[in-house]
XYZ file of C-alpha atoms in Angstrom:
413
model
C -0.322 -0.921 0.664
C 1.009 3.661 -0.548
C 1.306 5.425 2.515
C 1.514 9.588 3.041
C 1.011 11.165 6.254
C -2.373 12.695 6.261
C -3.202 11.866 10.187
C 0.501 13.707 11.177
C 0.894 16.148 8.422
C 4.602 16.308 6.117
C 5.858 13.000 5.267
C 9.045 12.593 6.049
C 12.807 10.751 4.687
C 15.744 10.804 5.174
C 17.918 12.228 3.120
C 21.403 10.893 4.289
C 22.868 8.689 6.972
C 26.211 8.228 8.744
C 27.352 5.502 11.156
C 31.210 4.838 12.651
C 30.819 1.153 14.220
C 33.579 -1.591 15.870
C 33.743 -3.329 12.319
C 33.913 0.328 10.331
C 34.730 3.320 10.378
C 31.621 4.349 8.246
C 27.814 2.796 7.395
C 28.781 1.007 3.656
C 31.799 -0.903 5.268
C 29.581 -1.691 8.591
C 26.450 -2.519 7.060
C 28.278 -4.939 3.556
C 29.986 -6.953 6.857
C 27.082 -7.696 8.965
C 25.776 -9.209 5.416
C 28.380 -11.687 5.370
C 27.678 -11.861 8.669
C 30.998 -10.871 10.214
C 31.731 -9.833 13.875
C 32.683 -6.110 16.096
C 33.065 -8.596 19.179
C 36.752 -8.915 19.947
C 38.687 -9.514 23.023
C 39.685 -5.974 24.802
C 42.875 -5.517 26.336
C 42.958 -1.958 28.531
C 44.501 -2.193 31.952
C 42.137 -1.337 34.205
C 41.102 -4.590 33.443
C 43.852 -6.070 35.085
C 44.606 -3.494 37.489
C 40.730 -4.002 38.433
C 40.537 -7.881 38.142
C 37.347 -7.148 36.103
C 35.454 -10.678 34.694
C 34.869 -8.571 31.520
C 36.635 -8.506 29.075
C 35.260 -8.462 25.900
C 33.581 -5.798 23.696
C 33.478 -3.634 20.752
C 34.834 -0.846 20.020
C 34.953 1.693 17.292
C 37.107 0.548 14.743
C 38.677 4.835 14.294
C 38.307 7.162 17.886
C 36.863 10.883 16.440
C 40.307 12.448 17.300
C 41.822 11.546 14.250
C 39.107 13.999 12.117
C 39.539 16.049 14.810
C 42.168 19.726 16.145
C 43.580 19.368 18.667
C 42.127 22.183 19.928
C 38.664 20.251 19.317
C 39.311 17.392 21.297
C 40.991 20.032 24.049
C 37.723 21.568 24.677
C 34.932 18.506 23.956
C 34.456 15.182 25.761
C 34.143 11.336 23.615
C 30.711 11.586 23.158
C 30.251 15.327 21.529
C 34.164 14.740 19.809
C 31.836 11.783 17.794
C 28.976 13.701 17.216
C 30.931 17.222 16.243
C 32.848 14.472 14.018
C 29.206 12.742 12.687
C 27.571 16.179 11.809
C 30.677 18.408 9.593
C 30.365 14.208 7.874
C 26.197 13.780 7.270
C 24.966 17.594 6.717
C 28.118 16.965 3.846
C 26.548 14.103 2.526
C 23.275 15.801 2.963
C 24.718 18.599 -0.068
C 24.540 21.083 2.870
C 20.536 22.069 2.960
C 20.159 25.873 2.127
C 17.809 26.049 4.758
C 16.055 29.469 7.220
C 17.907 27.943 10.395
C 14.814 29.318 12.285
C 12.950 25.605 10.290
C 15.634 24.012 10.895
C 15.829 22.026 14.553
C 18.362 19.223 16.068
C 17.489 15.551 18.117
C 20.770 13.668 19.509
C 20.151 11.591 22.124
C 23.004 9.391 24.236
C 22.129 7.557 27.255
C 25.696 8.251 29.796
C 26.519 11.756 28.703
C 30.113 13.027 29.264
C 31.237 10.779 31.676
C 34.917 10.688 30.501
C 35.232 14.314 31.459
C 32.386 14.275 34.819
C 35.551 11.427 35.730
C 39.123 13.547 34.970
C 37.170 16.559 36.330
C 36.427 14.573 40.041
C 40.674 12.422 39.640
C 41.984 17.161 38.697
C 40.365 18.129 41.634
C 41.720 15.501 44.473
C 44.354 15.890 43.216
C 45.538 18.743 42.132
C 42.593 21.090 43.884
C 40.139 23.202 42.329
C 42.690 24.924 40.204
C 43.537 22.216 38.386
C 39.276 21.880 37.017
C 39.675 21.817 33.026
C 36.614 25.560 32.910
C 34.876 23.098 30.292
C 34.521 20.975 32.045
C 30.164 21.798 33.035
C 29.713 22.095 29.394
C 31.535 18.998 28.177
C 29.631 16.543 31.219
C 26.013 18.409 30.463
C 24.231 15.638 27.830
C 22.792 18.197 26.274
C 26.676 18.858 24.708
C 26.529 16.422 21.928
C 23.563 17.948 20.428
C 24.359 21.249 21.474
C 27.268 20.943 19.719
C 25.713 19.907 16.283
C 22.999 23.008 16.433
C 25.888 25.115 16.532
C 28.127 23.746 14.311
C 24.560 23.279 11.505
C 23.567 27.155 12.087
C 20.236 25.065 13.459
C 17.781 27.560 15.666
C 14.302 25.941 14.598
C 15.328 23.808 18.841
C 18.087 21.079 20.137
C 16.638 18.564 21.123
C 18.635 15.729 23.313
C 16.531 12.854 24.421
C 18.674 11.110 27.957
C 15.873 8.292 27.954
C 19.279 5.055 27.825
C 19.192 2.707 25.308
C 15.837 4.176 23.724
C 17.755 7.582 23.153
C 18.740 7.221 20.346
C 16.043 6.324 18.899
C 13.454 9.271 20.323
C 15.923 11.368 18.942
C 14.864 10.581 14.878
C 10.494 9.969 17.343
C 10.900 13.782 17.930
C 12.793 14.931 14.388
C 10.017 12.497 12.597
C 7.088 14.982 14.938
C 8.535 18.249 14.327
C 8.745 17.496 10.591
C 5.577 15.414 10.449
C 3.346 18.665 12.469
C 5.229 21.179 10.414
C 7.568 22.800 12.959
C 10.519 22.072 10.957
C 11.928 21.449 7.022
C 15.151 19.831 8.430
C 16.149 18.019 11.411
C 19.993 16.035 11.889
C 18.839 13.803 14.506
C 20.677 10.345 16.285
C 22.542 8.799 18.669
C 26.033 8.861 19.730
C 27.942 6.961 23.024
C 30.465 7.523 25.304
C 33.976 4.945 25.273
C 33.613 1.319 26.540
C 34.998 2.210 30.247
C 36.143 0.427 33.950
C 32.915 1.567 35.298
C 30.659 0.689 32.652
C 31.797 -2.251 32.772
C 31.816 -3.135 36.668
C 28.563 -1.762 36.990
C 26.393 -4.113 34.768
C 29.121 -6.765 35.683
C 27.068 -6.553 38.935
C 24.009 -6.043 37.541
C 25.425 -10.230 35.858
C 23.640 -7.549 32.776
C 27.294 -8.938 30.871
C 28.108 -12.458 29.464
C 31.647 -13.073 30.026
C 32.521 -15.853 27.074
C 35.576 -13.913 27.585
C 37.306 -17.209 26.088
C 35.050 -16.336 23.237
C 34.112 -12.556 22.046
C 32.295 -13.174 18.877
C 30.541 -15.328 19.722
C 29.389 -13.663 22.909
C 26.278 -12.365 22.794
C 23.528 -14.804 21.559
C 19.880 -12.463 21.119
C 17.688 -15.117 21.619
C 19.367 -18.320 21.676
C 18.302 -20.243 24.884
C 22.354 -19.906 25.772
C 22.737 -16.481 25.564
C 24.003 -15.383 28.768
C 24.146 -11.194 28.752
C 25.048 -8.135 26.287
C 28.320 -6.869 25.019
C 28.923 -3.683 24.857
C 30.099 -1.288 21.117
C 30.925 1.169 20.228
C 28.920 3.461 18.084
C 28.002 7.087 16.542
C 25.192 7.493 14.374
C 24.014 10.817 13.507
C 20.636 11.329 9.789
C 19.056 13.517 8.854
C 15.855 14.222 7.492
C 13.679 15.932 6.442
C 10.115 17.226 5.155
C 9.513 15.069 1.418
C 8.647 19.134 0.083
C 10.778 20.063 0.914
C 13.863 17.722 -0.077
C 12.376 17.081 -3.980
C 12.268 21.149 -3.742
C 16.359 20.914 -3.514
C 17.193 17.620 -5.372
C 17.552 15.957 -2.502
C 18.608 11.559 -2.545
C 16.463 9.848 -0.479
C 16.980 6.590 1.474
C 14.262 5.716 3.280
C 11.518 7.596 5.452
C 10.218 7.316 8.174
C 6.354 7.374 8.668
C 5.926 7.485 12.136
C 6.719 5.678 15.995
C 5.669 4.405 19.088
C 6.722 5.628 22.943
C 5.215 4.466 25.436
C 7.165 3.370 29.205
C 6.665 -0.089 31.312
C 5.043 1.396 34.300
C 6.339 -1.681 35.646
C 11.072 -1.325 37.048
C 13.695 0.617 37.070
C 15.775 -2.034 35.534
C 13.500 -5.195 34.323
C 10.818 -5.278 31.509
C 7.557 -6.354 31.776
C 7.536 -9.441 31.057
C 4.884 -10.272 28.847
C 5.987 -7.426 26.649
C 3.525 -5.557 26.887
C 4.634 -1.355 26.642
C 6.988 -2.630 23.770
C 3.696 -4.073 22.265
C 1.840 -0.240 22.603
C 4.938 0.595 20.865
C 5.059 -1.374 17.948
C 1.160 -1.001 17.462
C 1.471 2.911 18.028
C 4.516 3.375 15.813
C 2.489 1.386 13.054
C -0.939 3.577 13.648
C 0.394 6.417 13.264
C 2.632 5.378 9.672
C -1.540 4.895 8.885
C -0.177 1.407 8.939
C -2.505 -2.183 9.798
C 0.164 -4.602 11.178
C -0.175 -7.106 8.222
C 1.752 -4.826 6.233
C 5.008 -5.181 8.189
C 7.333 -7.282 7.131
C 10.511 -7.328 8.878
C 11.778 -6.004 12.365
C 14.791 -4.755 13.825
C 14.347 -6.155 17.399
C 16.221 -4.462 20.937
C 17.094 -7.910 21.345
C 20.583 -7.651 23.836
C 21.101 -10.517 24.791
C 20.039 -10.903 28.940
C 17.543 -13.587 29.864
C 14.201 -11.673 30.690
C 14.205 -8.842 27.897
C 14.656 -11.432 24.031
C 11.307 -13.906 25.921
C 9.424 -10.225 26.573
C 10.558 -8.396 22.796
C 9.229 -12.179 21.686
C 6.763 -12.311 22.798
C 5.737 -8.678 22.306
C 6.144 -9.368 18.490
C 4.420 -12.566 18.384
C 1.545 -10.435 19.306
C 2.203 -7.665 16.887
C 3.603 -9.110 13.860
C 3.867 -12.712 13.988
C 4.652 -13.210 10.565
C 7.693 -10.663 10.094
C 10.937 -12.022 9.433
C 13.941 -10.788 12.616
C 17.209 -9.330 12.559
C 19.244 -9.221 15.679
C 22.242 -7.260 15.183
C 23.440 -7.008 18.434
C 24.869 -10.431 18.064
C 27.887 -8.742 15.248
C 27.541 -5.329 17.002
C 27.353 -5.177 20.360
C 24.811 -2.527 22.825
C 25.623 1.066 21.796
C 23.740 2.170 24.979
C 22.414 4.797 24.095
C 23.425 5.539 20.041
C 21.871 2.205 19.619
C 18.786 2.435 18.260
C 19.757 5.358 15.696
C 22.517 2.683 14.348
C 19.547 0.504 14.211
C 17.232 3.226 12.556
C 19.360 3.732 9.209
C 20.252 -0.430 9.531
C 17.641 -1.100 9.155
C 16.726 1.671 6.361
C 19.774 -0.442 3.842
C 17.738 -3.262 5.008
C 14.397 -2.143 2.675
C 16.980 -0.279 1.140
C 18.921 -2.525 -0.401
C 16.370 -6.129 -0.113
C 18.263 -8.407 2.620
C 18.828 -9.344 6.181
C 21.311 -9.988 7.163
C 22.308 -13.304 9.668
C 21.899 -13.039 12.998
C 24.734 -14.342 14.622
C 25.434 -16.639 17.822
C 21.811 -17.940 17.411
C 21.305 -22.115 17.176
C 19.028 -23.176 19.392
C 15.437 -20.617 20.537
C 14.597 -20.156 23.972
C 11.820 -21.382 25.679
C 8.943 -18.848 24.112
C 10.656 -17.757 20.840
C 8.518 -18.514 18.220
C 9.684 -15.991 14.868
C 11.174 -15.617 12.235
C 15.077 -15.585 12.753
C 17.052 -15.134 9.808
C 20.149 -16.950 9.644
C 22.766 -18.267 9.120
C 23.369 -16.691 6.265
C 21.990 -13.259 4.589
C 18.673 -13.516 3.401
C 17.260 -11.776 0.040
C 13.493 -9.608 1.693
C 12.027 -7.618 -0.866
C 10.291 -5.454 1.231
C 8.512 -1.927 1.511
C 7.913 -1.586 5.476
C 9.738 -2.241 8.555
C 9.366 -1.684 12.587
C 12.702 -0.916 14.348
C 12.828 -1.238 19.053
C 14.931 0.494 20.298
C 13.647 -0.430 24.757
C 16.045 1.586 28.323
C 16.323 1.376 31.779
C 13.470 2.656 33.860
C 10.685 1.188 31.468
C 11.186 2.753 28.245
C 10.257 1.733 24.577
C 11.061 3.467 21.269
C 9.784 2.055 18.468
C 10.012 4.150 15.119
C 8.142 2.644 11.183
C 10.236 2.939 8.549
C 9.739 2.808 4.613
C 11.676 2.207 1.722
C 12.081 5.166 -0.541
């Protein structure tokens, strides 16, 4: 069926996409590697692993640190997530062709889960070692979670609003949902949107290890993340950043912009169940999926594919499987965290981009390490090898601590 968002307003298209991951420093190479079944999860070699005797020693490090694209002054004045946002912001704006848009009709929406934690830790170390005069003057701007969005907003000259969702692992997807609404309701013509996240460090590994949420398959890094599989034992951290440029279809057409896909709708709900645990029945997740489908002007039968949040935690995967089964049991399913790990605030945006690539190319990469489905998982999970599948509509799910649920409904260009 042909969809026009008459219920919510103007049609929204994607005119540029960039990503950096543990497989490659740019999107095309990452996508090709995923289709080929490659994994970006490797053994870590950081000194802090032995210093603190951490039980988890695997993760998906970025292939390329963002600082290589920045001057020394830019490196010194920005936290890691701001460096990542600044680099990706410049790249995605250039890929979009630097749209000539009225600044008051241009907005930015970039989410992050943890913000500039590295700058906060450095400031604490500095003041304890040498007093307040050793604290960097820009510490607060570097720490604040809205820093990445604000930095990109300054870079592109946005005056239509800068938004910074901080909803844990749903942050990147929620940022895209806000961008879609801004354009669909006529508040903006162009929005730079997506998510970034901090790098793998001792504190994050320690906290999640104490929660018993991380896989401890240190002897098998590539086989550690096992979404939906009966033998899964937790998630694996991954590093990533991903940004898109969204535009109204009319604005993009008027300037002759290339279109890579469409954002058709979004569903945002909350579980009201537990701070770190998901509703075992997946009720909140299912409501987000239904809302996304409804706002897109679709019906469940139209959805041919689901990009699953699927972190490989014991409870979370079964909960999501039940939600998918209750809404779109016929759809094929892909779980990219099996190859890239979990990049928290960035992952929702990254997986939205991967879903758009699936729609564009008509191919679903294989979910790695899936050999025996857990009880309660009755899904068409693509595994073993990539599957050719022509499709028009897909969902991508993102869920976060605090009971945040975000589903995006996406369409082929």
